[in-house]
CSV table of C-alpha atoms and ligand atoms in Angstrom, one decimal:
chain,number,residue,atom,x,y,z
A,1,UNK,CA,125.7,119.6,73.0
A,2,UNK,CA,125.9,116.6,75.0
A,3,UNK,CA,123.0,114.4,75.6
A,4,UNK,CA,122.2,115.3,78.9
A,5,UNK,CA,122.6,119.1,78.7
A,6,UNK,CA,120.1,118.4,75.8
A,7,UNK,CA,117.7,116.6,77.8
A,8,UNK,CA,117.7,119.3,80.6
A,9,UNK,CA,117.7,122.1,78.2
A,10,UNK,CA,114.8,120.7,76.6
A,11,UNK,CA,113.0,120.1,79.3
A,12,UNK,CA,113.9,123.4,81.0
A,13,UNK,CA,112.2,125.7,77.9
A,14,UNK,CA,109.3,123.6,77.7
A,15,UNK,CA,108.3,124.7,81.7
A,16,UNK,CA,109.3,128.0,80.4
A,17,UNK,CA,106.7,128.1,77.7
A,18,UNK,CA,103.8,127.0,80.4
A,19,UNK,CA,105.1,129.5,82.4
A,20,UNK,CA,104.9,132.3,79.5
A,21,UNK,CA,101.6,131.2,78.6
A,22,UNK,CA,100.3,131.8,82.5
A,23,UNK,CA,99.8,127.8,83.0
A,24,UNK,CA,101.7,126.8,85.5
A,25,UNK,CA,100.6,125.7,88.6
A,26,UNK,CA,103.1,123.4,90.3
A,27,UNK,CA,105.7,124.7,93.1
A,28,UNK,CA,103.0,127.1,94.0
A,29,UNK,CA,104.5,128.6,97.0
A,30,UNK,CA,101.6,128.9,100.0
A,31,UNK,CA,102.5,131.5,102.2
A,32,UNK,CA,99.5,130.7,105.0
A,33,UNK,CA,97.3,127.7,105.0
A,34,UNK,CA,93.5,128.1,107.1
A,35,UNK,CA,91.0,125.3,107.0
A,36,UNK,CA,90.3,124.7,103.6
A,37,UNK,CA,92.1,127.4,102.4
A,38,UNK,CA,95.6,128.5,101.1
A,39,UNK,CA,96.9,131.7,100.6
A,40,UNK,CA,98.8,131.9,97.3
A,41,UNK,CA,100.7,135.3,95.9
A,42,UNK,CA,98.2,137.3,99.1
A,43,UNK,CA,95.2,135.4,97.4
A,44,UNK,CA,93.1,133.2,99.6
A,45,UNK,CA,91.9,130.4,97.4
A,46,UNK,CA,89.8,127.3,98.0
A,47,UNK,CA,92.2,124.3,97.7
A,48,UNK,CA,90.5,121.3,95.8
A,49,UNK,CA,93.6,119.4,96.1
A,50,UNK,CA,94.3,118.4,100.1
A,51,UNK,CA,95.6,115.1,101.1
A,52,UNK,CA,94.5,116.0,104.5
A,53,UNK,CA,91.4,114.1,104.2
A,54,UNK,CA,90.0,114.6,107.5
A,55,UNK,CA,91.0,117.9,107.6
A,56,UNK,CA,93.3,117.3,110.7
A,57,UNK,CA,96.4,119.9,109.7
A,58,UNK,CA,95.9,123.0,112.1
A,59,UNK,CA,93.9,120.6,114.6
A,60,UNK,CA,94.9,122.3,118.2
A,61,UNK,CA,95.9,118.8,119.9
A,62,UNK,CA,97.9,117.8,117.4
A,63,UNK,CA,99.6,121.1,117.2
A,64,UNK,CA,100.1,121.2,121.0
A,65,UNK,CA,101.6,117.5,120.7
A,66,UNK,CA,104.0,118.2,117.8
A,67,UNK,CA,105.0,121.5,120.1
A,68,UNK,CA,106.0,119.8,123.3
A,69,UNK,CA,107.4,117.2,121.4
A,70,UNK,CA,109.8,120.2,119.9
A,71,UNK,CA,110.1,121.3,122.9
A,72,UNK,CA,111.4,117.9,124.9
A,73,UNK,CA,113.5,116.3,122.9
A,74,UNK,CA,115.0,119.3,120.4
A,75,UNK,CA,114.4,119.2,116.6
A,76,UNK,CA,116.6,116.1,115.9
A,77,UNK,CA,117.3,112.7,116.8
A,78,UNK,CA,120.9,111.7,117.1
A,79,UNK,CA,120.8,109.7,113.5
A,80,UNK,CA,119.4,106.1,112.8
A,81,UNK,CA,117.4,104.5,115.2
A,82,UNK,CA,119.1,101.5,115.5
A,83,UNK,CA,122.1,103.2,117.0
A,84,UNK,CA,121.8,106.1,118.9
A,85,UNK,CA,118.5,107.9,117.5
A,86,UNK,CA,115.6,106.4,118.5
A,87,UNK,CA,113.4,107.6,121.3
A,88,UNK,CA,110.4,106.2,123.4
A,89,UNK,CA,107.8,108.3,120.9
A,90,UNK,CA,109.0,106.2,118.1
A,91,UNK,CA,108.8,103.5,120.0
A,92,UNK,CA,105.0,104.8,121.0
A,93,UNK,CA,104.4,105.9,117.6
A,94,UNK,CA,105.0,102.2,116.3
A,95,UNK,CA,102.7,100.7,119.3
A,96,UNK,CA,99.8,103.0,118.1
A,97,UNK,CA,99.9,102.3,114.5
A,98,UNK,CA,99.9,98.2,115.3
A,99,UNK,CA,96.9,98.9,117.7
A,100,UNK,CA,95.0,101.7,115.1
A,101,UNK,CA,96.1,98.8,112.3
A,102,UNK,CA,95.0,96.0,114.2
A,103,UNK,CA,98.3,93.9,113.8
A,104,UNK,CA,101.1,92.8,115.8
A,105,UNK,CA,103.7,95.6,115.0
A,106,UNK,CA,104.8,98.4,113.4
A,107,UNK,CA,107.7,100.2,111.4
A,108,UNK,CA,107.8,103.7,110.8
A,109,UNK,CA,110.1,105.1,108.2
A,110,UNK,CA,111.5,108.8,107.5
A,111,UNK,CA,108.5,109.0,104.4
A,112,UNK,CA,105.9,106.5,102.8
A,113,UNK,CA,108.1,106.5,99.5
A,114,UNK,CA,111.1,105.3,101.3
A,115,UNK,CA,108.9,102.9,103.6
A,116,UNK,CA,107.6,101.5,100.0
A,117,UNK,CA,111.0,101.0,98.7
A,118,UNK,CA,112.5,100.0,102.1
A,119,UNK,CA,110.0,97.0,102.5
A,120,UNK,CA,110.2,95.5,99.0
A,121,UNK,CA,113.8,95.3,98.5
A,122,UNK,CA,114.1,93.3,102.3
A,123,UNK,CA,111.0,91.1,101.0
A,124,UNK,CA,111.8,89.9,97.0
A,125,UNK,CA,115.0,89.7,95.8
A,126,UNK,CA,116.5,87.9,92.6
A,127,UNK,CA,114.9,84.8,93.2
A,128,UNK,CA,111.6,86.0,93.8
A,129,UNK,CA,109.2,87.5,92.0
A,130,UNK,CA,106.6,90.5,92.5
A,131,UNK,CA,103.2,91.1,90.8
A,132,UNK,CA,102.3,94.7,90.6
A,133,UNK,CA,98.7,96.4,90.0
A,134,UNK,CA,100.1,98.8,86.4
A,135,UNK,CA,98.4,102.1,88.7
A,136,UNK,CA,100.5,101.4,91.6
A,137,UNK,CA,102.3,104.4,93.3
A,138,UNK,CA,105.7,105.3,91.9
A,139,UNK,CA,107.5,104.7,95.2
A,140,UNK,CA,106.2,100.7,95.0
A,141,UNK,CA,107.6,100.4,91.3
A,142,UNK,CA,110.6,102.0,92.3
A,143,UNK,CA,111.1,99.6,95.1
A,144,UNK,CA,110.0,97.0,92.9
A,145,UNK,CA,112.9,98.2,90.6
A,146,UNK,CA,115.8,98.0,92.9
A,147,UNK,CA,114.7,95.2,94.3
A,148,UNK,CA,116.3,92.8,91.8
A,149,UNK,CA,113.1,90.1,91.7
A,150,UNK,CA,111.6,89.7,88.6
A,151,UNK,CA,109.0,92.6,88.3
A,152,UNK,CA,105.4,91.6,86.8
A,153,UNK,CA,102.5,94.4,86.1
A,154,UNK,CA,99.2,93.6,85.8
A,155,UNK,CA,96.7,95.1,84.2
A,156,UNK,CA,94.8,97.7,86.6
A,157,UNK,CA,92.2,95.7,89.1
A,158,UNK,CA,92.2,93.1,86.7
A,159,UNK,CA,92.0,89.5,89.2
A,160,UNK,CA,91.9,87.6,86.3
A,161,UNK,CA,95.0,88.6,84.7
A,162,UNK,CA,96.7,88.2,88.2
A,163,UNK,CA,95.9,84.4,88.9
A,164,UNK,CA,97.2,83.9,85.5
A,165,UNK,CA,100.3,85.7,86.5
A,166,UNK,CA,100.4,83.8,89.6
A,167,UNK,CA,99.9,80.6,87.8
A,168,UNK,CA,102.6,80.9,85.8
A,169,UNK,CA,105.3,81.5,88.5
A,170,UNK,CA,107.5,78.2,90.1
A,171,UNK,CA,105.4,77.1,92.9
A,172,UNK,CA,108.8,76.7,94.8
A,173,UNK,CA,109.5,80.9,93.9
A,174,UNK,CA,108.6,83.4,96.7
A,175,UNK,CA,105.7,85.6,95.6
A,176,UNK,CA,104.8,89.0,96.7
A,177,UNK,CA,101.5,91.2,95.5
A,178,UNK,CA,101.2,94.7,95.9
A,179,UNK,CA,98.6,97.3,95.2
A,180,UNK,CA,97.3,100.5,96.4
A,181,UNK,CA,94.4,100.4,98.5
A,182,UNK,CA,92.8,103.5,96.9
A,183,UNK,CA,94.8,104.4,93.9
A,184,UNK,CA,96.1,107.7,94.0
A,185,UNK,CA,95.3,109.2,91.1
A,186,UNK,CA,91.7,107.5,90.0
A,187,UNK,CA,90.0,107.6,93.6
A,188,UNK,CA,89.1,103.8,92.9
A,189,UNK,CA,89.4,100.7,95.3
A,190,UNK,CA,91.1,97.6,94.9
A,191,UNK,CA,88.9,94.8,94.8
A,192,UNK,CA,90.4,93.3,97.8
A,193,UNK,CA,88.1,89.9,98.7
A,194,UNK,CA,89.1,88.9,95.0
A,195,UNK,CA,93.1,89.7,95.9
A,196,UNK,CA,93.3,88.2,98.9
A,197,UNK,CA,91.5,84.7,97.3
A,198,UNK,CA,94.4,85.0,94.6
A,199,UNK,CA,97.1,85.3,97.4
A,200,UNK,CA,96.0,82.7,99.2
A,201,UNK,CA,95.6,80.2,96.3
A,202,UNK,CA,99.2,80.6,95.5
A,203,UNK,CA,100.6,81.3,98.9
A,204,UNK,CA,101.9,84.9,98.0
A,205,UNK,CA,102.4,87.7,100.3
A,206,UNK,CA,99.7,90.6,100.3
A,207,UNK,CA,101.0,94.3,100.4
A,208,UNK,CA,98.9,97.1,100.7
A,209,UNK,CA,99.4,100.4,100.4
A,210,UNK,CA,96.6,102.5,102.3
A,211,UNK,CA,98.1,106.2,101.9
A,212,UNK,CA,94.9,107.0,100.4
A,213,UNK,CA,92.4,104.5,102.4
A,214,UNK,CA,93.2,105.4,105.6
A,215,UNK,CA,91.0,107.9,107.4
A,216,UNK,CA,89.0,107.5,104.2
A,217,UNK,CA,87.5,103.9,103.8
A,218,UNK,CA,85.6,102.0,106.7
A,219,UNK,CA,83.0,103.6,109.0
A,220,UNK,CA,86.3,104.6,111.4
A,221,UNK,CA,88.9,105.4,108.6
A,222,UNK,CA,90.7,102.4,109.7
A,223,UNK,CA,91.1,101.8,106.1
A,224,UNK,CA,90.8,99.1,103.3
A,225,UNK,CA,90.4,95.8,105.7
A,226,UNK,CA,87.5,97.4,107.7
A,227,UNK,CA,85.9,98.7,104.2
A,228,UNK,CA,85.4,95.2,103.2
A,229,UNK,CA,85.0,93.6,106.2
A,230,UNK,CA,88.0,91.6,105.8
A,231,UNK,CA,90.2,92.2,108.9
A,232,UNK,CA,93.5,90.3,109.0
A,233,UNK,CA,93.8,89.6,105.5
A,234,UNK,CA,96.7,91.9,104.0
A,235,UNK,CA,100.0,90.9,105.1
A,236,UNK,CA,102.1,94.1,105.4
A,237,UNK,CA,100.0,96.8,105.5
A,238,UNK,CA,101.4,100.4,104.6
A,239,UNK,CA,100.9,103.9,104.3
A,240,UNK,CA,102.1,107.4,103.9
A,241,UNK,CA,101.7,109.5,107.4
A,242,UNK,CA,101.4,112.6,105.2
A,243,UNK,CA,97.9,112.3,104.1
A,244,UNK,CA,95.0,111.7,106.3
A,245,UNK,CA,97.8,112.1,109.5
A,246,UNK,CA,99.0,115.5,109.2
A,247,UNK,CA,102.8,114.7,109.8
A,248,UNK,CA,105.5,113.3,107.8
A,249,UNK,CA,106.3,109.4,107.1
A,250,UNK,CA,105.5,106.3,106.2
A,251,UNK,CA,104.7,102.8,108.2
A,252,UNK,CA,104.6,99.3,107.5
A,253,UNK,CA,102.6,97.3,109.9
A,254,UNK,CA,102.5,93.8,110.2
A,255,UNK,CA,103.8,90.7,112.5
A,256,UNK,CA,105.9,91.0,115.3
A,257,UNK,CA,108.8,88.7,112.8
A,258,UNK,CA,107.9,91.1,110.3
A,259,UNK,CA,108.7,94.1,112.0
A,260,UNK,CA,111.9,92.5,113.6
A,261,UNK,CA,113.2,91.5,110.2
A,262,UNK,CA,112.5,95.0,109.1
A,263,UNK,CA,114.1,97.1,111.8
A,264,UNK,CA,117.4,95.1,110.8
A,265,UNK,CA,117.5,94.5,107.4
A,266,UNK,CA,115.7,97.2,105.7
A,267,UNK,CA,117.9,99.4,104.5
A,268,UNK,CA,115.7,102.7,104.6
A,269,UNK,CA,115.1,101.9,108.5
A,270,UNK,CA,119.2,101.0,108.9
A,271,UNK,CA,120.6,103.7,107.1
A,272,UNK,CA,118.8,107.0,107.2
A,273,UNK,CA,117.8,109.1,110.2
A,274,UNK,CA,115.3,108.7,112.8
A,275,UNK,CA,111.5,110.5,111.6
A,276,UNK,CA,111.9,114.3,113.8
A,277,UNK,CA,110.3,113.6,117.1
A,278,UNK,CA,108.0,116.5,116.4
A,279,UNK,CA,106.6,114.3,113.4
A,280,UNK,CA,106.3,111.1,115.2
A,281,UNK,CA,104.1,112.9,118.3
A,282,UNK,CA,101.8,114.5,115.5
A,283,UNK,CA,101.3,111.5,114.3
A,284,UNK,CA,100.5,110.0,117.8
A,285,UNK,CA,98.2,112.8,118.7
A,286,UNK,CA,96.4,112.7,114.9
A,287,UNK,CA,95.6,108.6,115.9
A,288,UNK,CA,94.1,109.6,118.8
A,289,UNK,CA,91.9,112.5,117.3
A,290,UNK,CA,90.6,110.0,114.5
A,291,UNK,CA,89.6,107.7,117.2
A,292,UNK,CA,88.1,110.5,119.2
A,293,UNK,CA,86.3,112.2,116.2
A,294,UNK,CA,85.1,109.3,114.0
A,295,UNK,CA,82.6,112.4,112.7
A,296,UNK,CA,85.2,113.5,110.2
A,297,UNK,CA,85.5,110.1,108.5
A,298,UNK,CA,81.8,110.2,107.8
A,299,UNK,CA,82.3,114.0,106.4
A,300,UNK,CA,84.9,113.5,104.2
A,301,UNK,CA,82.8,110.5,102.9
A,302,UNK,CA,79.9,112.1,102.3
A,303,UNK,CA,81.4,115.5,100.7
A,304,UNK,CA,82.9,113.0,98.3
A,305,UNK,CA,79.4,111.5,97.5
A,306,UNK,CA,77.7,115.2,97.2
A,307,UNK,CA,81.0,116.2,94.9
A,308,UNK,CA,80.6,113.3,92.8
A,309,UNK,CA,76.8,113.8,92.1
A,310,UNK,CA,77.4,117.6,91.7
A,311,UNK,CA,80.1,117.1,88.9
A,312,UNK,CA,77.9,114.6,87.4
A,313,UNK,CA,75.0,116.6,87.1
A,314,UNK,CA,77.6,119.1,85.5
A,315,UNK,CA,77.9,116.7,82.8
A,316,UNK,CA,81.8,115.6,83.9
A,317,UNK,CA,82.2,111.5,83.4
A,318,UNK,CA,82.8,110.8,87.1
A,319,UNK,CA,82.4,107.0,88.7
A,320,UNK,CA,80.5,106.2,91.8
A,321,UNK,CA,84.3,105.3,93.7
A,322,UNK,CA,83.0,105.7,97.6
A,323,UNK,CA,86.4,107.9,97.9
A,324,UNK,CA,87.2,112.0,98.1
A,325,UNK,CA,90.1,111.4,94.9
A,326,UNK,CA,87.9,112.5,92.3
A,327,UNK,CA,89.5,112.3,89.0
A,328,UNK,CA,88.3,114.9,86.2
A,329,UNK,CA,90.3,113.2,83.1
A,330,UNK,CA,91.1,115.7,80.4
A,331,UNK,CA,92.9,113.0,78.2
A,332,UNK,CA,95.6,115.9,76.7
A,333,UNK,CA,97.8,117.7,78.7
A,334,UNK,CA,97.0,121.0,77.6
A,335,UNK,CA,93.2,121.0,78.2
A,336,UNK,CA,94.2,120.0,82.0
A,337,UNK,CA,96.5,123.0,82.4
A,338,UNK,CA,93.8,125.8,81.1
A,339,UNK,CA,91.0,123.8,83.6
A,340,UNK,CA,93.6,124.2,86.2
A,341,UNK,CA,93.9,128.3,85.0
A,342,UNK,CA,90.1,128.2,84.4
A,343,UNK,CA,90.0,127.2,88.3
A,344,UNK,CA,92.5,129.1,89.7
A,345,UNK,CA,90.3,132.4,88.0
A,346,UNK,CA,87.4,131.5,90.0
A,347,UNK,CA,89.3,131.1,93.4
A,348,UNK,CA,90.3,127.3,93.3
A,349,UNK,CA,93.2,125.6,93.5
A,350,UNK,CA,93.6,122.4,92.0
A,351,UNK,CA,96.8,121.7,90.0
A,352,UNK,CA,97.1,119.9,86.9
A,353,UNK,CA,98.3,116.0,86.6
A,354,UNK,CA,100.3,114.6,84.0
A,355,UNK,CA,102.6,111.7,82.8
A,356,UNK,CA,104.5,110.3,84.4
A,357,UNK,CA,102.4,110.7,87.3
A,358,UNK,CA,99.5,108.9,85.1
A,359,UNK,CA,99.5,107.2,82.0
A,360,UNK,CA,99.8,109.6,78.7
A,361,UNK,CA,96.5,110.7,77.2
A,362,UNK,CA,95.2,110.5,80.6
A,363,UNK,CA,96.1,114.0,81.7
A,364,UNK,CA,93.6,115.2,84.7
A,365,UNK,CA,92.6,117.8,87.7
A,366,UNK,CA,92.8,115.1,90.9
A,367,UNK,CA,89.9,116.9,92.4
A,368,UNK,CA,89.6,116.1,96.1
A,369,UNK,CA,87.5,117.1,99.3
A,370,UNK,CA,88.4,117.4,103.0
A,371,UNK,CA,86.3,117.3,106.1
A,372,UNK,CA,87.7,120.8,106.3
A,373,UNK,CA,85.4,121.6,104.0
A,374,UNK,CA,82.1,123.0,104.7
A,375,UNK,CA,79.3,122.2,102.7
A,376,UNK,CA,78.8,125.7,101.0
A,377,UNK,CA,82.7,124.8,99.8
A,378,UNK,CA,82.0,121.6,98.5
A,379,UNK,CA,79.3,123.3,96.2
A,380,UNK,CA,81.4,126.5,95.5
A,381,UNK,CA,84.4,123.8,93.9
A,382,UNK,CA,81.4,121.5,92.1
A,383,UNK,CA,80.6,124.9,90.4
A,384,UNK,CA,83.8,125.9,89.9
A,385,UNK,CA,85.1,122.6,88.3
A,386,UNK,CA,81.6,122.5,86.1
A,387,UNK,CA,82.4,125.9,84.9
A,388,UNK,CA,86.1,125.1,84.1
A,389,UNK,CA,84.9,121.9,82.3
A,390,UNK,CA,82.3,123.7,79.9
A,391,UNK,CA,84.8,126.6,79.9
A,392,UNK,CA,87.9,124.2,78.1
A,393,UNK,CA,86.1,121.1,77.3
A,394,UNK,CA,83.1,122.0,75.7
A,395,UNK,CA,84.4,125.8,74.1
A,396,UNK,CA,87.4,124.8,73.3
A,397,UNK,CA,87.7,128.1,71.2
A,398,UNK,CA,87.4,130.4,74.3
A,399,UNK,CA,89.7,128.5,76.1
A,400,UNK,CA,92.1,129.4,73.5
A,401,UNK,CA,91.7,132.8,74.2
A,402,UNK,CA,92.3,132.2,77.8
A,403,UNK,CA,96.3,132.0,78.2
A,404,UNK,CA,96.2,136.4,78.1
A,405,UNK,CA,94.6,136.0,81.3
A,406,UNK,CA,96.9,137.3,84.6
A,407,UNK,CA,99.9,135.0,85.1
A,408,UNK,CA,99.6,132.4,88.5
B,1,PLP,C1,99.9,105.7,97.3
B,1,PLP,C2,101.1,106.4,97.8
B,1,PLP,N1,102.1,105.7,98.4
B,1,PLP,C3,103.2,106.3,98.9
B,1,PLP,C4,103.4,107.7,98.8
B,1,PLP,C5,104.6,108.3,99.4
B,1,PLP,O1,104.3,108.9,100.6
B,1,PLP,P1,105.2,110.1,101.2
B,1,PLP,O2,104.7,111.3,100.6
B,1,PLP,O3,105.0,110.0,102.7
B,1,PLP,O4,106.6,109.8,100.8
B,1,PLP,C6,102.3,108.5,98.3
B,1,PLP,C7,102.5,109.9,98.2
B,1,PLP,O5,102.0,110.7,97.4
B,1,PLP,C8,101.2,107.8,97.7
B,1,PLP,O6,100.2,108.5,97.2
């Protein structure tokens, strides 16, 4: 057999042994979705695993939006913007992000991965050089990747390691940082004040990635800047507009230049389609509701404190991160897909992670909380996750005899 048949093969029987055994729990098809709720195989389940921090998908005016958006201009553009595709609700999405954003400008892209990849490969190329936080987001390595500059990881939140990264670069060489804001899969913050010092010392451009710190961090969910008080201080700011905005996309905000260079040289932005014009007024309309309803920010914020505590209590290791990513770190990969059974059995849903999406031995449920969530369902997933945990982590010999339990 040739390699790559091999490699697929492989790789295809192992997901059929999860399968067999009754632990797999990716690709789960939702057939309705209600508040806090999905409905899975006609089961309504608590989901423990929403990126829609403030609980916006559903919300009626952001519905309505997306609807007469449909509606107006059909449910495609016709292709790239820079030619014939764009319309004046991109142009308003990008005006709302730079005000929401507080900068000059904004890009939007067809996804945050691509607006990730997109942005590095126009900044750093083979004469540069770009210094990476090792827990960044796949879609920032892999635009580190293709960009051609020489690519340098640091060790997570680690400052120290940085400057001496930085002081070991050409002082002639242009530099670019980039790290997640909140990292995706450990619900922990950069320790941006110490970053931004490091930037400026060696005149390197700050990147942040704040898929996961907007709506989240800052008394108004404007994200990481506010959170630490330091407005202005990141360079190109970026995020997803999947997560706390319930649409599709990705933006990078930044200077007026910035943007220009972007919408001309980034080859994401030049070469693939205009964002549907359904997604860009969602993600208008789900601007305007964070604005309007700055209640939600402080929800999600304090669910996440009461979830912490609560799993604490439980006896789970779980830090004091002032985020709703809650990471519940199994170590082995097994253990993390019986919790994830162990779960589903008591009417939550939170799917396993794994390598590659986090470092080997570091398997884990990515617990999270919404501000769709009412407090009764905060407690009900505490319970339910303390339970799993004693359940596989503490009797490991009844969780072996849990695979014969009915298949997801
Ligand atoms: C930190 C981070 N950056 C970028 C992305 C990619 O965003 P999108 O899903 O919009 O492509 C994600 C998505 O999971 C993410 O978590």
């Amino acid at each position: 057999m040739d390699p790559i048949s091999r490699r697929i093969g492989e790789f295809a029987t192992r997901v059929r042994t999860v399968k067999a055994d009754g632990l797999y729990f990716y690709l789960q098809p939702v057939e309705a979705v209600e508040d806090a709720h999905v409905t899975i195989g006609g089961r309504s389940l608590l989901l423990g695993a929403s990126y829609s921090y403030l609980g916006l998908i559903g919300h009626p005016a952001i519905q309505r939006a997306a609807r007469e958006a449909l509606d107006h201009y059909g449910t495609g553009t016709h292709g790239v913007r820079l030619l014939a595709g764009n319309t004046d609700l991109h142009d308003r999405l990008e005006n709302r992000i730079s005000a929401f954003t507080g900068t000059e400008a904004a890009i939007v892209y067809s996804s945050g991965y691509l607006a990730n990849v997109a942005v590095i490969g126009a900044l750093v190329g083979r004469t540069d050089a770009v210094i990476c936080d090792k827990l960044n987001h796949a879609s920032i390595v892999d635009g580190c990747l293709l960009s051609g500059a020489k690519f340098i990881r640091v060790p997570h939140n680690d400052i120290a390691a940085l400057v001496r990264e930085l002081t070991a670069l050409p002082v002639t060489m242009g530099k670019l940082v980039v790290v997640d804001g909140v990292f995706s899969m450990d619900g922990d913050v950069i320790n941006l004040p110490r970053v931004v010092d490091a930037c400026r010392q060696f005149q390197a451009k700050l990147m942040v990635d704040e898929s996961h710190s907007l709506g989240v961090l800052g008394p108004k969910g404007q994200g990481i800047e506010s959170h630490f008080g330091l407005q202005g201080a990141i360079d190109v700011k970026m995020s997803s507009l999947s997560k706390s905005i319930p649409s599709a996309g990705g933006y990078i905000a930044g200077s007026e230049d910035l943007v220009t260079y972007l919408k001309h040289v980034s080859r994401a932005f030049v070469f693939s389609a205009a964002l549907p014009p359904a997604s860009a007024a969602a993600a208008i309309a789900a601007l305007d509701v964070m604005e309007r309803e700055p209640e939600r920010v402080r929800k999600v914020q304090s669910h996440a404190r009461t979830l912490r505590t609560r799993l604490r209590n439980g006896g789970i290791p779980v830090d004091e991160d002032p985020t709703p990513i809650i990471p519940v770190i199994t170590g082995d990969d097994v253990p993390a897909l019986r919790m994830s059974r162990a779960l589903y059995d008591r009417g939550v849903f939170v799917p396993p992670i794994v390598s590659p999406a986090v470092p080997p031995k570091t398997s884990r449920l990515r617990v999270t909380v919404t501000a769709a969530h009412s407090d009764d369902e905060v407690a009900q997933i505490g319970d339910a996750v303390v339970g799993a945990w004693r359940e596989v982590m503490m009797e490991p010999t009844a969780a072996q005899a849990s695979p014969g339990a009915p298949r997801a």
